[in-house]
Amino acid sequence: MQIELELLAPAKNKSIGIAAINCGADAVYIAGPRFGAREAAGNSISDIAELVEYAHKFGAKVYMVVNTILYEEELEEARETIIQAQKAGCDAIIVQDLAVLQMDLPPIELYASTQTNIRTPQQAQFLESLGFSRLTLARELSLQQIAAIKEV
């Protein structure tokens, strides 16, 4: 498991994402039109595409979140949203619901969201084995717990 340090900033919208990049963020995460855990934080794919274009000029990355539990009737819309994000140039999708792993998606990195609640080395190994290229650990972990996860 590789540990990578990155200054990642939340972006409620395109303007905040641009401001974060201007202040030195290596990457920003932003909700798409739906499926973001932050209330009223939906952004159009065209705004995300503009943010991606700006970010990439400065070597920064943009990750779109799909960090809600998806209902059966939302799966196709979520898949289409991820496809649009990939076409818009997003560098990765931050995911909570493992149903995304069963979707027919274009090549795009999938990161496990903090909402997946990774607290143990076993959970980290499991999610890594499913194909997640980055894991966001639970926020409440101690340095000792993080070190134990890093060891595997």
mmCIF file of C-alpha atoms in Angstrom:
data_model
loop_
_atom_site.group_PDB
_atom_site.id
_atom_site.type_symbol
_atom_site.label_atom_id
_atom_site.label_comp_id
_atom_site.label_asym_id
_atom_site.label_seq_id
_atom_site.Cartn_x
_atom_site.Cartn_y
_atom_site.Cartn_z
ATOM 1 C CA MET A 1 0.000 0.000 0.000
ATOM 2 C CA GLN A 2 1.478 3.342 -1.068
ATOM 3 C CA ILE A 3 1.053 6.464 1.077
ATOM 4 C CA GLU A 4 0.783 9.721 -0.837
ATOM 5 C CA LEU A 5 0.535 13.197 0.662
ATOM 6 C CA GLU A 6 -1.860 15.525 -1.142
ATOM 7 C CA LEU A 7 -3.450 18.809 -0.140
ATOM 8 C CA LEU A 8 -7.069 18.017 -1.013
ATOM 9 C CA ALA A 9 -9.727 20.711 -0.617
ATOM 10 C CA PRO A 10 -13.509 20.463 -0.734
ATOM 11 C CA ALA A 11 -15.144 22.571 -3.427
ATOM 12 C CA LYS A 12 -18.812 23.355 -2.952
ATOM 13 C CA ASN A 13 -18.808 24.844 -6.443
ATOM 14 C CA LYS A 14 -16.545 25.829 -9.345
ATOM 15 C CA SER A 15 -15.603 29.216 -7.828
ATOM 16 C CA ILE A 16 -14.515 27.671 -4.533
ATOM 17 C CA GLY A 17 -12.578 24.989 -6.433
ATOM 18 C CA ILE A 18 -10.714 27.651 -8.407
ATOM 19 C CA ALA A 19 -9.958 29.577 -5.197
ATOM 20 C CA ALA A 20 -8.598 26.404 -3.557
ATOM 21 C CA ILE A 21 -6.309 25.773 -6.533
ATOM 22 C CA ASN A 22 -5.171 29.398 -6.451
ATOM 23 C CA CYS A 23 -4.276 28.885 -2.770
ATOM 24 C CA GLY A 24 -2.142 25.824 -3.511
ATOM 25 C CA ALA A 25 -4.452 22.821 -3.336
ATOM 26 C CA ASP A 26 -3.071 19.789 -5.187
ATOM 27 C CA ALA A 27 -6.617 18.570 -5.804
ATOM 28 C CA VAL A 28 -10.222 19.411 -5.107
ATOM 29 C CA TYR A 29 -13.284 17.240 -4.702
ATOM 30 C CA ILE A 30 -16.681 18.351 -5.874
ATOM 31 C CA ALA A 31 -20.189 16.935 -6.112
ATOM 32 C CA GLY A 32 -21.794 16.436 -9.475
ATOM 33 C CA PRO A 33 -25.441 17.144 -10.230
ATOM 34 C CA ARG A 34 -26.509 14.421 -7.756
ATOM 35 C CA PHE A 35 -25.141 11.767 -5.407
ATOM 36 C CA GLY A 36 -22.992 14.074 -3.264
ATOM 37 C CA ALA A 37 -23.249 13.782 0.520
ATOM 38 C CA ARG A 38 -23.137 17.534 1.136
ATOM 39 C CA GLU A 39 -26.559 19.133 1.156
ATOM 40 C CA ALA A 40 -27.350 21.414 -1.798
ATOM 41 C CA ALA A 41 -23.905 21.017 -3.347
ATOM 42 C CA GLY A 42 -24.951 19.832 -6.801
ATOM 43 C CA ASN A 43 -22.893 21.153 -9.702
ATOM 44 C CA SER A 44 -23.441 20.868 -13.421
ATOM 45 C CA ILE A 45 -21.110 18.722 -15.483
ATOM 46 C CA SER A 46 -20.253 21.826 -17.548
ATOM 47 C CA ASP A 47 -19.088 23.647 -14.380
ATOM 48 C CA ILE A 48 -17.038 20.606 -13.407
ATOM 49 C CA ALA A 49 -15.498 20.507 -16.900
ATOM 50 C CA GLU A 50 -14.505 24.185 -16.552
ATOM 51 C CA LEU A 51 -12.998 23.478 -13.131
ATOM 52 C CA VAL A 52 -11.059 20.515 -14.566
ATOM 53 C CA GLU A 53 -9.698 22.665 -17.397
ATOM 54 C CA TYR A 54 -8.561 25.311 -14.911
ATOM 55 C CA ALA A 55 -7.103 22.781 -12.454
ATOM 56 C CA HIS A 56 -5.137 20.913 -15.091
ATOM 57 C CA LYS A 57 -3.450 24.163 -16.234
ATOM 58 C CA PHE A 58 -1.828 24.237 -12.785
ATOM 59 C CA GLY A 59 -1.181 20.524 -12.382
ATOM 60 C CA ALA A 60 -4.052 20.130 -9.917
ATOM 61 C CA LYS A 61 -6.622 17.345 -10.028
ATOM 62 C CA VAL A 62 -10.395 17.214 -9.727
ATOM 63 C CA TYR A 63 -12.243 14.331 -8.119
ATOM 64 C CA MET A 64 -16.011 14.079 -8.376
ATOM 65 C CA VAL A 65 -17.817 12.484 -5.457
ATOM 66 C CA VAL A 66 -20.496 9.838 -5.680
ATOM 67 C CA ASN A 67 -20.550 9.401 -1.931
ATOM 68 C CA THR A 68 -24.119 8.516 -1.119
ATOM 69 C CA ILE A 69 -25.838 5.168 -0.850
ATOM 70 C CA LEU A 70 -27.434 4.493 -4.224
ATOM 71 C CA TYR A 71 -30.923 3.091 -4.555
ATOM 72 C CA GLU A 72 -31.583 0.518 -7.253
ATOM 73 C CA GLU A 73 -33.497 3.043 -9.347
ATOM 74 C CA GLU A 74 -30.545 5.491 -9.176
ATOM 75 C CA LEU A 75 -27.843 3.133 -10.447
ATOM 76 C CA GLU A 76 -28.155 3.960 -14.148
ATOM 77 C CA GLU A 77 -28.255 7.705 -13.519
ATOM 78 C CA ALA A 78 -25.200 7.412 -11.263
ATOM 79 C CA ARG A 79 -23.384 5.428 -13.978
ATOM 80 C CA GLU A 80 -24.224 8.059 -16.595
ATOM 81 C CA THR A 81 -23.038 10.811 -14.261
ATOM 82 C CA ILE A 82 -19.710 9.036 -13.749
ATOM 83 C CA ILE A 83 -19.326 8.606 -17.517
ATOM 84 C CA GLN A 84 -19.983 12.334 -17.996
ATOM 85 C CA ALA A 85 -17.437 13.163 -15.290
ATOM 86 C CA GLN A 86 -14.832 11.004 -17.024
ATOM 87 C CA LYS A 87 -15.560 12.745 -20.342
ATOM 88 C CA ALA A 88 -15.257 16.105 -18.552
ATOM 89 C CA GLY A 89 -11.723 15.106 -17.532
ATOM 90 C CA CYS A 90 -12.184 14.291 -13.843
ATOM 91 C CA ASP A 91 -9.158 12.470 -12.497
ATOM 92 C CA ALA A 92 -11.070 10.102 -10.212
ATOM 93 C CA ILE A 93 -14.435 9.371 -8.647
ATOM 94 C CA ILE A 94 -14.695 9.190 -4.857
ATOM 95 C CA VAL A 95 -17.178 6.425 -4.060
ATOM 96 C CA GLN A 96 -19.179 5.256 -1.076
ATOM 97 C CA ASP A 97 -21.540 2.636 -2.521
ATOM 98 C CA LEU A 98 -19.755 -0.500 -3.692
ATOM 99 C CA ALA A 99 -22.446 -1.021 -6.358
ATOM 100 C CA VAL A 100 -20.353 1.347 -8.482
ATOM 101 C CA LEU A 101 -17.791 -1.456 -8.799
ATOM 102 C CA GLN A 102 -20.346 -3.524 -10.736
ATOM 103 C CA MET A 103 -21.017 -0.780 -13.286
ATOM 104 C CA ASP A 104 -19.750 -0.797 -16.848
ATOM 105 C CA LEU A 105 -17.578 2.327 -16.649
ATOM 106 C CA PRO A 106 -14.898 3.871 -18.829
ATOM 107 C CA PRO A 107 -11.370 3.840 -17.411
ATOM 108 C CA ILE A 108 -11.327 6.167 -14.407
ATOM 109 C CA GLU A 109 -9.769 5.729 -11.001
ATOM 110 C CA LEU A 110 -12.103 4.920 -8.135
ATOM 111 C CA TYR A 111 -11.219 6.104 -4.647
ATOM 112 C CA ALA A 112 -12.916 4.802 -1.498
ATOM 113 C CA SER A 113 -14.647 7.647 0.308
ATOM 114 C CA THR A 114 -14.309 8.368 3.999
ATOM 115 C CA GLN A 115 -17.955 7.256 4.124
ATOM 116 C CA THR A 116 -16.758 3.672 3.559
ATOM 117 C CA ASN A 117 -15.583 3.969 7.190
ATOM 118 C CA ILE A 118 -12.200 2.249 6.894
ATOM 119 C CA ARG A 119 -10.992 1.628 10.456
ATOM 120 C CA THR A 120 -8.920 -1.562 10.321
ATOM 121 C CA PRO A 121 -6.131 -3.061 8.232
ATOM 122 C CA GLN A 122 -8.540 -5.818 7.167
ATOM 123 C CA GLN A 123 -11.082 -3.315 5.838
ATOM 124 C CA ALA A 124 -8.329 -1.476 3.961
ATOM 125 C CA GLN A 125 -7.034 -4.711 2.421
ATOM 126 C CA PHE A 126 -10.549 -5.725 1.402
ATOM 127 C CA LEU A 127 -11.290 -2.436 -0.369
ATOM 128 C CA GLU A 128 -7.873 -2.425 -2.011
ATOM 129 C CA SER A 129 -8.546 -5.976 -3.268
ATOM 130 C CA LEU A 130 -11.762 -4.744 -4.876
ATOM 131 C CA GLY A 131 -9.768 -2.365 -7.045
ATOM 132 C CA PHE A 132 -9.830 0.961 -5.237
ATOM 133 C CA SER A 133 -6.629 2.813 -6.078
ATOM 134 C CA ARG A 134 -6.893 5.144 -3.059
ATOM 135 C CA LEU A 135 -8.488 4.718 0.347
ATOM 136 C CA THR A 136 -9.697 7.585 2.513
ATOM 137 C CA LEU A 137 -9.589 6.403 6.099
ATOM 138 C CA ALA A 138 -12.197 7.221 8.726
ATOM 139 C CA ARG A 139 -11.598 10.690 10.138
ATOM 140 C CA GLU A 140 -11.586 9.605 13.780
ATOM 141 C CA LEU A 141 -8.549 7.322 13.618
ATOM 142 C CA SER A 142 -5.537 7.873 15.832
ATOM 143 C CA LEU A 143 -2.010 8.015 14.410
ATOM 144 C CA GLN A 144 -1.434 4.552 15.891
ATOM 145 C CA GLN A 145 -4.436 3.132 14.018
ATOM 146 C CA ILE A 146 -3.331 4.796 10.783
ATOM 147 C CA ALA A 147 0.170 3.351 11.221
ATOM 148 C CA ALA A 148 -1.300 -0.139 11.696
ATOM 149 C CA ILE A 149 -3.254 0.214 8.440
ATOM 150 C CA LYS A 150 -0.147 1.494 6.656
ATOM 151 C CA GLU A 151 1.807 -1.610 7.713
ATOM 152 C CA VAL A 152 -0.326 -4.005 5.609
#
